[in-house]
Amino acid sequence: MLSFNFSPFPNLETSRLLLRRVTADDAQQIFALRSNPETMKFIPRPLVTNIDEALEHFKMIDDKINSNEGINWAITLKGNPQLIGIIGHYRLQPENHRTEIGYMILPEYNGQGITTEAIDAVLAYGFEVMQLHSIEAVIDPENYASEKVLIKNGFVKEAHILENELYEGKFWDTVIYSLLKRNFRK
């Protein structure tokens, strides 16, 4: 079984991005992400309605990092510390050498390859540092942009599960994509 240690926190860098630890100072940007119906359209969770709820979300992220139960990064452009998205490994399964990756980005940054670049860095960390065997992503089947970015990063479709998640009186389908370490090409 794997064990994870996210201390000291590992910043990740790409040609355009710095992935850094999310802080309480990011509350306004977390609010912008999680209160936006467009960014939350395919995420069956309630919209954040105020800064206090955004701070609660930050605290949940921070607590998981401190307890080595998950890791999320703020997606930032090099030279600008403002959070434009969040990405990370959660639902860690150390006994199976597997995690789930999740990500979201402010709509004004869609279509620029930022999510693809951030995913690549987080995959490299997962396979090279965390020593994962596989990484999965669970998405709404109608989230075509997310599907496209996953396929671009080498993920393959594993399953389409019908009506397996109940949220606000509606059953949601989910699609599972995954990537094995042996198929990862940085």
Short mmCIF file of N, CA and C in Angstrom, two decimals:
data_model
loop_
_atom_site.label_atom_id
_atom_site.label_comp_id
_atom_site.label_asym_id
_atom_site.label_seq_id
_atom_site.Cartn_x
_atom_site.Cartn_y
_atom_site.Cartn_z
N MET A 1 0.85 -1.19 0.00
CA MET A 1 0.00 0.00 0.00
C MET A 1 0.89 1.24 0.00
N LEU A 2 0.47 2.22 -0.78
CA LEU A 2 1.21 3.48 -0.84
C LEU A 2 0.91 4.34 0.39
N SER A 3 1.84 5.23 0.71
CA SER A 3 1.56 6.27 1.70
C SER A 3 1.98 7.59 1.06
N PHE A 4 1.25 8.63 1.40
CA PHE A 4 1.47 9.93 0.78
C PHE A 4 1.89 10.94 1.84
N ASN A 5 2.76 11.86 1.45
CA ASN A 5 3.20 12.93 2.33
C ASN A 5 3.32 14.20 1.49
N PHE A 6 2.45 15.17 1.76
CA PHE A 6 2.42 16.40 0.98
C PHE A 6 3.10 17.56 1.70
N SER A 7 4.02 17.22 2.61
CA SER A 7 4.78 18.23 3.34
C SER A 7 6.27 17.97 3.11
N PRO A 8 7.02 18.96 2.66
CA PRO A 8 6.58 20.30 2.27
C PRO A 8 5.73 20.25 1.01
N PHE A 9 4.87 21.26 0.88
CA PHE A 9 3.95 21.28 -0.25
C PHE A 9 4.72 21.40 -1.56
N PRO A 10 4.40 20.55 -2.53
CA PRO A 10 5.12 20.58 -3.81
C PRO A 10 4.49 21.53 -4.84
N ASN A 11 5.12 22.66 -5.09
CA ASN A 11 4.68 23.51 -6.19
C ASN A 11 5.07 22.82 -7.49
N LEU A 12 4.24 22.96 -8.51
CA LEU A 12 4.52 22.38 -9.83
C LEU A 12 4.60 23.52 -10.84
N GLU A 13 5.49 23.37 -11.80
CA GLU A 13 5.71 24.43 -12.78
C GLU A 13 5.66 23.84 -14.19
N THR A 14 5.03 24.57 -15.09
CA THR A 14 5.02 24.21 -16.51
C THR A 14 5.55 25.41 -17.28
N SER A 15 5.49 25.36 -18.59
CA SER A 15 6.01 26.49 -19.36
C SER A 15 5.23 27.78 -19.09
N ARG A 16 3.92 27.67 -18.84
CA ARG A 16 3.11 28.88 -18.60
C ARG A 16 2.54 29.00 -17.21
N LEU A 17 2.56 27.91 -16.45
CA LEU A 17 1.80 27.87 -15.20
C LEU A 17 2.66 27.62 -13.98
N LEU A 18 2.18 28.13 -12.86
CA LEU A 18 2.69 27.75 -11.54
C LEU A 18 1.49 27.20 -10.78
N LEU A 19 1.61 25.93 -10.38
CA LEU A 19 0.58 25.31 -9.54
C LEU A 19 1.10 25.38 -8.12
N ARG A 20 0.39 26.11 -7.27
CA ARG A 20 0.83 26.38 -5.90
C ARG A 20 -0.26 26.00 -4.92
N ARG A 21 0.07 26.08 -3.65
CA ARG A 21 -0.91 25.75 -2.62
C ARG A 21 -2.02 26.80 -2.59
N VAL A 22 -3.23 26.34 -2.43
CA VAL A 22 -4.37 27.23 -2.26
C VAL A 22 -4.28 27.82 -0.86
N THR A 23 -4.55 29.13 -0.72
CA THR A 23 -4.50 29.80 0.58
C THR A 23 -5.83 30.50 0.86
N ALA A 24 -5.99 30.94 2.07
CA ALA A 24 -7.19 31.69 2.44
C ALA A 24 -7.31 32.97 1.62
N ASP A 25 -6.19 33.50 1.16
CA ASP A 25 -6.22 34.70 0.32
C ASP A 25 -6.88 34.46 -1.03
N ASP A 26 -7.09 33.20 -1.39
CA ASP A 26 -7.73 32.85 -2.65
C ASP A 26 -9.26 32.78 -2.54
N ALA A 27 -9.80 33.15 -1.39
CA ALA A 27 -11.24 32.98 -1.16
C ALA A 27 -12.09 33.66 -2.22
N GLN A 28 -11.70 34.84 -2.66
CA GLN A 28 -12.51 35.55 -3.67
C GLN A 28 -12.53 34.79 -4.99
N GLN A 29 -11.39 34.21 -5.39
CA GLN A 29 -11.34 33.45 -6.63
C GLN A 29 -12.06 32.10 -6.48
N ILE A 30 -11.96 31.48 -5.30
CA ILE A 30 -12.72 30.25 -5.04
C ILE A 30 -14.21 30.55 -5.14
N PHE A 31 -14.61 31.68 -4.58
CA PHE A 31 -16.00 32.09 -4.68
C PHE A 31 -16.40 32.27 -6.15
N ALA A 32 -15.53 32.92 -6.94
CA ALA A 32 -15.82 33.14 -8.36
C ALA A 32 -16.00 31.80 -9.09
N LEU A 33 -15.18 30.82 -8.76
CA LEU A 33 -15.29 29.50 -9.39
C LEU A 33 -16.55 28.77 -8.97
N ARG A 34 -16.75 28.67 -7.66
CA ARG A 34 -17.77 27.77 -7.14
C ARG A 34 -19.15 28.42 -7.02
N SER A 35 -19.26 29.72 -7.30
CA SER A 35 -20.57 30.37 -7.32
C SER A 35 -21.07 30.56 -8.75
N ASN A 36 -20.23 30.21 -9.73
CA ASN A 36 -20.55 30.43 -11.13
C ASN A 36 -21.33 29.24 -11.69
N PRO A 37 -22.58 29.44 -12.11
CA PRO A 37 -23.36 28.33 -12.65
C PRO A 37 -22.69 27.65 -13.85
N GLU A 38 -21.90 28.39 -14.62
CA GLU A 38 -21.23 27.79 -15.78
C GLU A 38 -20.14 26.81 -15.35
N THR A 39 -19.31 27.19 -14.37
CA THR A 39 -18.24 26.29 -13.94
C THR A 39 -18.79 25.12 -13.13
N MET A 40 -19.94 25.31 -12.49
CA MET A 40 -20.52 24.27 -11.64
C MET A 40 -21.59 23.44 -12.37
N LYS A 41 -21.83 23.73 -13.63
CA LYS A 41 -22.91 23.09 -14.39
C LYS A 41 -22.86 21.56 -14.30
N PHE A 42 -21.68 20.98 -14.36
CA PHE A 42 -21.55 19.53 -14.38
C PHE A 42 -21.06 18.95 -13.06
N ILE A 43 -21.09 19.76 -12.01
CA ILE A 43 -20.64 19.31 -10.70
C ILE A 43 -21.84 19.29 -9.77
N PRO A 44 -22.28 18.11 -9.35
CA PRO A 44 -23.48 18.03 -8.51
C PRO A 44 -23.20 18.41 -7.06
N ARG A 45 -22.92 19.67 -6.88
CA ARG A 45 -22.69 20.25 -5.56
C ARG A 45 -23.35 21.62 -5.54
N PRO A 46 -23.75 22.09 -4.37
CA PRO A 46 -24.40 23.41 -4.32
C PRO A 46 -23.44 24.54 -4.66
N LEU A 47 -23.99 25.58 -5.25
CA LEU A 47 -23.19 26.78 -5.52
C LEU A 47 -22.79 27.43 -4.20
N VAL A 48 -21.58 27.94 -4.15
CA VAL A 48 -21.13 28.72 -3.01
C VAL A 48 -21.86 30.06 -3.07
N THR A 49 -22.37 30.53 -1.95
CA THR A 49 -23.18 31.75 -1.97
C THR A 49 -22.52 32.94 -1.29
N ASN A 50 -21.39 32.71 -0.61
CA ASN A 50 -20.72 33.83 0.06
C ASN A 50 -19.25 33.47 0.33
N ILE A 51 -18.49 34.46 0.76
CA ILE A 51 -17.05 34.26 1.00
C ILE A 51 -16.82 33.26 2.13
N ASP A 52 -17.68 33.24 3.14
CA ASP A 52 -17.50 32.28 4.23
C ASP A 52 -17.55 30.84 3.71
N GLU A 53 -18.46 30.57 2.79
CA GLU A 53 -18.53 29.23 2.20
C GLU A 53 -17.29 28.94 1.35
N ALA A 54 -16.77 29.95 0.67
CA ALA A 54 -15.53 29.79 -0.09
C ALA A 54 -14.38 29.47 0.86
N LEU A 55 -14.35 30.13 2.02
CA LEU A 55 -13.30 29.85 3.02
C LEU A 55 -13.45 28.44 3.58
N GLU A 56 -14.69 27.97 3.74
CA GLU A 56 -14.92 26.59 4.18
C GLU A 56 -14.36 25.61 3.15
N HIS A 57 -14.55 25.91 1.88
CA HIS A 57 -14.00 25.05 0.83
C HIS A 57 -12.47 25.04 0.89
N PHE A 58 -11.88 26.22 1.06
CA PHE A 58 -10.42 26.29 1.23
C PHE A 58 -9.98 25.44 2.41
N LYS A 59 -10.68 25.55 3.54
CA LYS A 59 -10.30 24.79 4.74
C LYS A 59 -10.37 23.29 4.49
N MET A 60 -11.38 22.84 3.76
CA MET A 60 -11.50 21.43 3.43
C MET A 60 -10.29 20.98 2.59
N ILE A 61 -9.91 21.78 1.60
CA ILE A 61 -8.74 21.47 0.77
C ILE A 61 -7.49 21.41 1.65
N ASP A 62 -7.31 22.42 2.50
CA ASP A 62 -6.12 22.52 3.34
C ASP A 62 -6.05 21.37 4.35
N ASP A 63 -7.18 21.02 4.94
CA ASP A 63 -7.20 19.91 5.90
C ASP A 63 -6.80 18.59 5.24
N LYS A 64 -7.25 18.36 4.02
CA LYS A 64 -6.89 17.13 3.31
C LYS A 64 -5.40 17.09 3.00
N ILE A 65 -4.82 18.22 2.65
CA ILE A 65 -3.37 18.28 2.41
C ILE A 65 -2.63 17.98 3.71
N ASN A 66 -3.04 18.64 4.79
CA ASN A 66 -2.36 18.46 6.08
C ASN A 66 -2.45 17.03 6.60
N SER A 67 -3.55 16.33 6.27
CA SER A 67 -3.72 14.96 6.73
C SER A 67 -3.28 13.93 5.67
N ASN A 68 -2.73 14.43 4.56
CA ASN A 68 -2.25 13.57 3.45
C ASN A 68 -3.37 12.71 2.86
N GLU A 69 -4.59 13.26 2.84
CA GLU A 69 -5.74 12.55 2.29
C GLU A 69 -6.13 13.06 0.90
N GLY A 70 -5.46 14.08 0.42
CA GLY A 70 -5.74 14.65 -0.89
C GLY A 70 -4.85 15.85 -1.10
N ILE A 71 -4.69 16.24 -2.35
CA ILE A 71 -3.85 17.41 -2.64
C ILE A 71 -4.46 18.18 -3.80
N ASN A 72 -4.62 19.47 -3.62
CA ASN A 72 -5.11 20.37 -4.65
C ASN A 72 -4.14 21.53 -4.81
N TRP A 73 -4.05 22.00 -6.03
CA TRP A 73 -3.21 23.14 -6.35
C TRP A 73 -4.07 24.27 -6.90
N ALA A 74 -3.65 25.50 -6.63
CA ALA A 74 -4.20 26.66 -7.32
C ALA A 74 -3.52 26.73 -8.67
N ILE A 75 -4.29 26.84 -9.73
CA ILE A 75 -3.72 27.05 -11.06
C ILE A 75 -3.52 28.55 -11.22
N THR A 76 -2.28 28.95 -11.48
CA THR A 76 -1.97 30.36 -11.70
C THR A 76 -1.09 30.49 -12.94
N LEU A 77 -1.16 31.64 -13.58
CA LEU A 77 -0.26 31.94 -14.69
C LEU A 77 1.05 32.45 -14.09
N LYS A 78 2.16 32.04 -14.67
CA LYS A 78 3.46 32.53 -14.17
C LYS A 78 3.46 34.05 -14.18
N GLY A 79 3.96 34.63 -13.12
CA GLY A 79 4.03 36.08 -13.01
C GLY A 79 2.76 36.72 -12.48
N ASN A 80 1.71 35.92 -12.24
CA ASN A 80 0.47 36.45 -11.69
C ASN A 80 -0.05 35.43 -10.67
N PRO A 81 0.01 35.76 -9.38
CA PRO A 81 -0.35 34.78 -8.35
C PRO A 81 -1.85 34.50 -8.21
N GLN A 82 -2.70 35.20 -8.98
CA GLN A 82 -4.14 35.03 -8.82
C GLN A 82 -4.60 33.65 -9.28
N LEU A 83 -5.36 32.98 -8.44
CA LEU A 83 -5.94 31.67 -8.75
C LEU A 83 -6.92 31.81 -9.90
N ILE A 84 -6.73 30.98 -10.94
CA ILE A 84 -7.67 30.97 -12.06
C ILE A 84 -8.38 29.62 -12.16
N GLY A 85 -7.93 28.67 -11.34
CA GLY A 85 -8.55 27.35 -11.33
C GLY A 85 -7.98 26.53 -10.20
N ILE A 86 -8.54 25.35 -10.01
CA ILE A 86 -8.08 24.41 -8.98
C ILE A 86 -7.98 23.04 -9.63
N ILE A 87 -6.94 22.31 -9.26
CA ILE A 87 -6.74 20.96 -9.78
C ILE A 87 -6.12 20.11 -8.70
N GLY A 88 -6.43 18.83 -8.68
CA GLY A 88 -5.79 18.00 -7.67
C GLY A 88 -6.18 16.55 -7.72
N HIS A 89 -5.53 15.80 -6.83
CA HIS A 89 -5.81 14.38 -6.61
C HIS A 89 -6.69 14.28 -5.37
N TYR A 90 -7.81 13.62 -5.50
CA TYR A 90 -8.63 13.36 -4.34
C TYR A 90 -9.22 11.97 -4.48
N ARG A 91 -9.99 11.56 -3.49
CA ARG A 91 -10.45 10.17 -3.43
C ARG A 91 -9.26 9.23 -3.63
N LEU A 92 -8.23 9.47 -2.82
CA LEU A 92 -7.04 8.64 -2.88
C LEU A 92 -7.35 7.22 -2.46
N GLN A 93 -6.83 6.28 -3.20
CA GLN A 93 -6.98 4.85 -2.89
C GLN A 93 -5.57 4.27 -2.79
N PRO A 94 -4.88 4.50 -1.67
CA PRO A 94 -3.49 4.03 -1.56
C PRO A 94 -3.36 2.52 -1.69
N GLU A 95 -4.39 1.79 -1.28
CA GLU A 95 -4.34 0.33 -1.38
C GLU A 95 -4.39 -0.13 -2.83
N ASN A 96 -4.94 0.69 -3.73
CA ASN A 96 -5.04 0.35 -5.15
C ASN A 96 -4.09 1.15 -6.03
N HIS A 97 -3.27 2.01 -5.39
CA HIS A 97 -2.32 2.86 -6.12
C HIS A 97 -3.07 3.71 -7.16
N ARG A 98 -4.21 4.26 -6.75
CA ARG A 98 -5.10 4.98 -7.67
C ARG A 98 -5.66 6.21 -6.99
N THR A 99 -5.86 7.25 -7.77
CA THR A 99 -6.56 8.44 -7.28
C THR A 99 -7.54 8.91 -8.35
N GLU A 100 -8.36 9.85 -7.94
CA GLU A 100 -9.22 10.54 -8.90
C GLU A 100 -8.69 11.96 -9.04
N ILE A 101 -8.64 12.43 -10.26
CA ILE A 101 -8.21 13.80 -10.52
C ILE A 101 -9.45 14.65 -10.74
N GLY A 102 -9.41 15.87 -10.25
CA GLY A 102 -10.50 16.82 -10.47
C GLY A 102 -9.92 18.17 -10.79
N TYR A 103 -10.66 18.96 -11.54
CA TYR A 103 -10.16 20.27 -11.96
C TYR A 103 -11.32 21.16 -12.34
N MET A 104 -11.10 22.45 -12.23
CA MET A 104 -12.05 23.45 -12.71
C MET A 104 -11.28 24.74 -12.97
N ILE A 105 -11.75 25.50 -13.94
CA ILE A 105 -11.06 26.73 -14.31
C ILE A 105 -12.11 27.79 -14.62
N LEU A 106 -11.77 29.03 -14.37
CA LEU A 106 -12.69 30.13 -14.68
C LEU A 106 -12.98 30.15 -16.17
N PRO A 107 -14.22 30.40 -16.57
CA PRO A 107 -14.61 30.31 -17.98
C PRO A 107 -13.77 31.17 -18.92
N GLU A 108 -13.30 32.31 -18.46
CA GLU A 108 -12.54 33.17 -19.36
C GLU A 108 -11.18 32.58 -19.75
N TYR A 109 -10.78 31.48 -19.10
CA TYR A 109 -9.51 30.82 -19.43
C TYR A 109 -9.72 29.53 -20.21
N ASN A 110 -10.97 29.20 -20.54
CA ASN A 110 -11.25 28.01 -21.35
C ASN A 110 -10.67 28.18 -22.74
N GLY A 111 -10.33 27.06 -23.36
CA GLY A 111 -9.89 27.07 -24.75
C GLY A 111 -8.48 27.55 -24.99
N GLN A 112 -7.69 27.69 -23.91
CA GLN A 112 -6.32 28.17 -24.06
C GLN A 112 -5.28 27.10 -23.77
N GLY A 113 -5.72 25.88 -23.52
CA GLY A 113 -4.80 24.79 -23.24
C GLY A 113 -4.28 24.77 -21.81
N ILE A 114 -4.80 25.65 -20.97
CA ILE A 114 -4.32 25.75 -19.58
C ILE A 114 -4.68 24.49 -18.79
N THR A 115 -5.92 24.02 -18.93
CA THR A 115 -6.32 22.82 -18.19
C THR A 115 -5.50 21.62 -18.64
N THR A 116 -5.29 21.46 -19.93
CA THR A 116 -4.47 20.36 -20.45
C THR A 116 -3.07 20.41 -19.86
N GLU A 117 -2.49 21.59 -19.82
CA GLU A 117 -1.13 21.76 -19.29
C GLU A 117 -1.08 21.46 -17.79
N ALA A 118 -2.09 21.92 -17.06
CA ALA A 118 -2.14 21.65 -15.62
C ALA A 118 -2.34 20.17 -15.34
N ILE A 119 -3.21 19.52 -16.11
CA ILE A 119 -3.43 18.08 -15.93
C ILE A 119 -2.14 17.32 -16.16
N ASP A 120 -1.40 17.67 -17.19
CA ASP A 120 -0.14 16.98 -17.48
C ASP A 120 0.82 17.07 -16.30
N ALA A 121 0.93 18.24 -15.68
CA ALA A 121 1.83 18.41 -14.52
C ALA A 121 1.35 17.57 -13.33
N VAL A 122 0.05 17.54 -13.11
CA VAL A 122 -0.51 16.79 -11.98
C VAL A 122 -0.41 15.28 -12.22
N LEU A 123 -0.54 14.86 -13.47
CA LEU A 123 -0.34 13.45 -13.80
C LEU A 123 1.12 13.05 -13.56
N ALA A 124 2.05 13.88 -14.01
CA ALA A 124 3.47 13.58 -13.79
C ALA A 124 3.76 13.45 -12.31
N TYR A 125 3.24 14.36 -11.49
CA TYR A 125 3.43 14.28 -10.05
C TYR A 125 2.84 12.97 -9.50
N GLY A 126 1.64 12.64 -9.97
CA GLY A 126 0.97 11.42 -9.49
C GLY A 126 1.74 10.16 -9.84
N PHE A 127 2.20 10.06 -11.06
CA PHE A 127 2.90 8.84 -11.49
C PHE A 127 4.35 8.79 -11.01
N GLU A 128 5.03 9.93 -11.02
CA GLU A 128 6.46 9.94 -10.70
C GLU A 128 6.75 10.10 -9.21
N VAL A 129 5.98 10.92 -8.53
CA VAL A 129 6.25 11.18 -7.11
C VAL A 129 5.36 10.31 -6.21
N MET A 130 4.06 10.31 -6.47
CA MET A 130 3.13 9.53 -5.65
C MET A 130 3.22 8.04 -5.97
N GLN A 131 3.82 7.70 -7.09
CA GLN A 131 3.98 6.30 -7.54
C GLN A 131 2.65 5.59 -7.79
N LEU A 132 1.70 6.35 -8.36
CA LEU A 132 0.40 5.78 -8.67
C LEU A 132 0.50 4.82 -9.84
N HIS A 133 -0.42 3.87 -9.88
CA HIS A 133 -0.54 2.94 -11.00
C HIS A 133 -1.56 3.46 -12.02
N SER A 134 -2.62 4.11 -11.50
CA SER A 134 -3.65 4.63 -12.39
C SER A 134 -4.32 5.86 -11.77
N ILE A 135 -4.83 6.69 -12.66
CA ILE A 135 -5.53 7.91 -12.25
C ILE A 135 -6.84 7.94 -13.03
N GLU A 136 -7.93 8.22 -12.31
CA GLU A 136 -9.23 8.28 -12.98
C GLU A 136 -9.80 9.69 -12.90
N ALA A 137 -10.74 9.95 -13.78
CA ALA A 137 -11.52 11.18 -13.76
C ALA A 137 -12.97 10.78 -13.95
N VAL A 138 -13.85 11.34 -13.14
CA VAL A 138 -15.27 11.03 -13.22
C VAL A 138 -15.97 12.31 -13.66
N ILE A 139 -16.64 12.23 -14.82
CA ILE A 139 -17.26 13.43 -15.38
C ILE A 139 -18.71 13.16 -15.77
N ASP A 140 -19.44 14.24 -15.96
CA ASP A 140 -20.78 14.17 -16.50
C ASP A 140 -20.66 13.83 -17.99
N PRO A 141 -21.48 12.93 -18.51
CA PRO A 141 -21.35 12.55 -19.92
C PRO A 141 -21.60 13.69 -20.90
N GLU A 142 -22.24 14.77 -20.44
CA GLU A 142 -22.48 15.91 -21.32
C GLU A 142 -21.38 16.97 -21.22
N ASN A 143 -20.37 16.71 -20.41
CA ASN A 143 -19.27 17.66 -20.27
C ASN A 143 -18.22 17.36 -21.35
N TYR A 144 -18.54 17.77 -22.57
CA TYR A 144 -17.71 17.45 -23.73
C TYR A 144 -16.34 18.12 -23.66
N ALA A 145 -16.26 19.30 -23.07
CA ALA A 145 -14.96 19.98 -22.96
C ALA A 145 -14.03 19.18 -22.05
N SER A 146 -14.55 18.68 -20.94
CA SER A 146 -13.74 17.88 -20.03
C SER A 146 -13.34 16.57 -20.69
N GLU A 147 -14.27 15.96 -21.39
CA GLU A 147 -13.97 14.72 -22.10
C GLU A 147 -12.83 14.95 -23.10
N LYS A 148 -12.89 16.03 -23.83
CA LYS A 148 -11.88 16.35 -24.83
C LYS A 148 -10.50 16.53 -24.20
N VAL A 149 -10.44 17.24 -23.08
CA VAL A 149 -9.15 17.48 -22.43
C VAL A 149 -8.59 16.18 -21.84
N LEU A 150 -9.46 15.31 -21.35
CA LEU A 150 -8.99 14.02 -20.81
C LEU A 150 -8.40 13.16 -21.93
N ILE A 151 -9.11 13.07 -23.04
CA ILE A 151 -8.61 12.29 -24.17
C ILE A 151 -7.29 12.86 -24.67
N LYS A 152 -7.20 14.18 -24.72
CA LYS A 152 -5.95 14.84 -25.15
C LYS A 152 -4.79 14.45 -24.22
N ASN A 153 -5.09 14.21 -22.94
CA ASN A 153 -4.07 13.83 -21.97
C ASN A 153 -3.88 12.31 -21.89
N GLY A 154 -4.49 11.55 -22.80
CA GLY A 154 -4.24 10.12 -22.87
C GLY A 154 -5.22 9.23 -22.10
N PHE A 155 -6.23 9.81 -21.48
CA PHE A 155 -7.21 9.01 -20.74
C PHE A 155 -8.08 8.22 -21.72
N VAL A 156 -8.56 7.08 -21.26
CA VAL A 156 -9.50 6.27 -22.04
C VAL A 156 -10.77 6.07 -21.22
N LYS A 157 -11.88 5.94 -21.93
CA LYS A 157 -13.17 5.74 -21.28
C LYS A 157 -13.24 4.33 -20.72
N GLU A 158 -13.55 4.23 -19.42
CA GLU A 158 -13.70 2.93 -18.77
C GLU A 158 -15.15 2.52 -18.62
N ALA A 159 -16.01 3.48 -18.31
CA ALA A 159 -17.39 3.11 -18.01
C ALA A 159 -18.32 4.32 -18.13
N HIS A 160 -19.57 4.02 -18.44
CA HIS A 160 -20.65 5.00 -18.37
C HIS A 160 -21.67 4.39 -17.42
N ILE A 161 -21.80 4.99 -16.26
CA ILE A 161 -22.67 4.46 -15.23
C ILE A 161 -23.96 5.28 -15.22
N LEU A 162 -25.06 4.60 -15.42
CA LEU A 162 -26.36 5.26 -15.53
C LEU A 162 -26.93 5.60 -14.16
N GLU A 163 -27.37 6.85 -14.02
CA GLU A 163 -28.13 7.32 -12.86
C GLU A 163 -27.57 6.83 -11.53
N ASN A 164 -26.27 7.01 -11.33
CA ASN A 164 -25.64 6.48 -10.12
C ASN A 164 -25.42 7.52 -9.03
N GLU A 165 -25.73 8.77 -9.28
CA GLU A 165 -25.55 9.79 -8.25
C GLU A 165 -26.81 10.64 -8.17
N LEU A 166 -27.36 10.73 -6.96
CA LEU A 166 -28.58 11.52 -6.73
C LEU A 166 -28.18 12.88 -6.18
N TYR A 167 -28.64 13.93 -6.85
CA TYR A 167 -28.40 15.29 -6.38
C TYR A 167 -29.62 16.13 -6.68
N GLU A 168 -30.14 16.76 -5.65
CA GLU A 168 -31.31 17.64 -5.75
C GLU A 168 -32.46 16.99 -6.52
N GLY A 169 -32.75 15.74 -6.17
CA GLY A 169 -33.88 15.04 -6.75
C GLY A 169 -33.68 14.50 -8.14
N LYS A 170 -32.48 14.64 -8.69
CA LYS A 170 -32.20 14.15 -10.04
C LYS A 170 -31.07 13.12 -9.98
N PHE A 171 -31.24 12.03 -10.71
CA PHE A 171 -30.17 11.05 -10.83
C PHE A 171 -29.26 11.44 -11.99
N TRP A 172 -27.97 11.48 -11.71
CA TRP A 172 -26.97 11.88 -12.69
C TRP A 172 -26.20 10.66 -13.18
N ASP A 173 -25.96 10.59 -14.48
CA ASP A 173 -25.04 9.61 -15.04
C ASP A 173 -23.61 10.11 -14.80
N THR A 174 -22.67 9.19 -14.75
CA THR A 174 -21.27 9.58 -14.71
C THR A 174 -20.49 8.71 -15.69
N VAL A 175 -19.42 9.28 -16.19
CA VAL A 175 -18.51 8.57 -17.08
C VAL A 175 -17.15 8.56 -16.40
N ILE A 176 -16.51 7.40 -16.40
CA ILE A 176 -15.20 7.26 -15.78
C ILE A 176 -14.15 7.10 -16.89
N TYR A 177 -13.16 7.97 -16.85
CA TYR A 177 -11.99 7.88 -17.71
C TYR A 177 -10.81 7.53 -16.83
N SER A 178 -9.82 6.84 -17.39
CA SER A 178 -8.64 6.53 -16.60
C SER A 178 -7.39 6.52 -17.47
N LEU A 179 -6.27 6.61 -16.79
CA LEU A 179 -4.97 6.56 -17.43
C LEU A 179 -4.06 5.69 -16.57
N LEU A 180 -3.46 4.69 -17.20
CA LEU A 180 -2.48 3.85 -16.52
C LEU A 180 -1.09 4.47 -16.64
N LYS A 181 -0.28 4.25 -15.63
CA LYS A 181 1.07 4.80 -15.62
C LYS A 181 1.82 4.41 -16.89
N ARG A 182 1.69 3.17 -17.33
CA ARG A 182 2.45 2.72 -18.50
C ARG A 182 2.04 3.43 -19.79
N ASN A 183 0.85 4.06 -19.78
CA ASN A 183 0.38 4.78 -20.97
C ASN A 183 0.58 6.29 -20.88
N PHE A 184 1.16 6.75 -19.77
CA PHE A 184 1.37 8.18 -19.58
C PHE A 184 2.56 8.64 -20.42
N ARG A 185 2.30 9.65 -21.23
CA ARG A 185 3.38 10.25 -22.01
C ARG A 185 3.42 11.72 -21.69
N LYS A 186 4.47 12.12 -21.00
CA LYS A 186 4.61 13.51 -20.57
C LYS A 186 4.94 14.38 -21.76
#
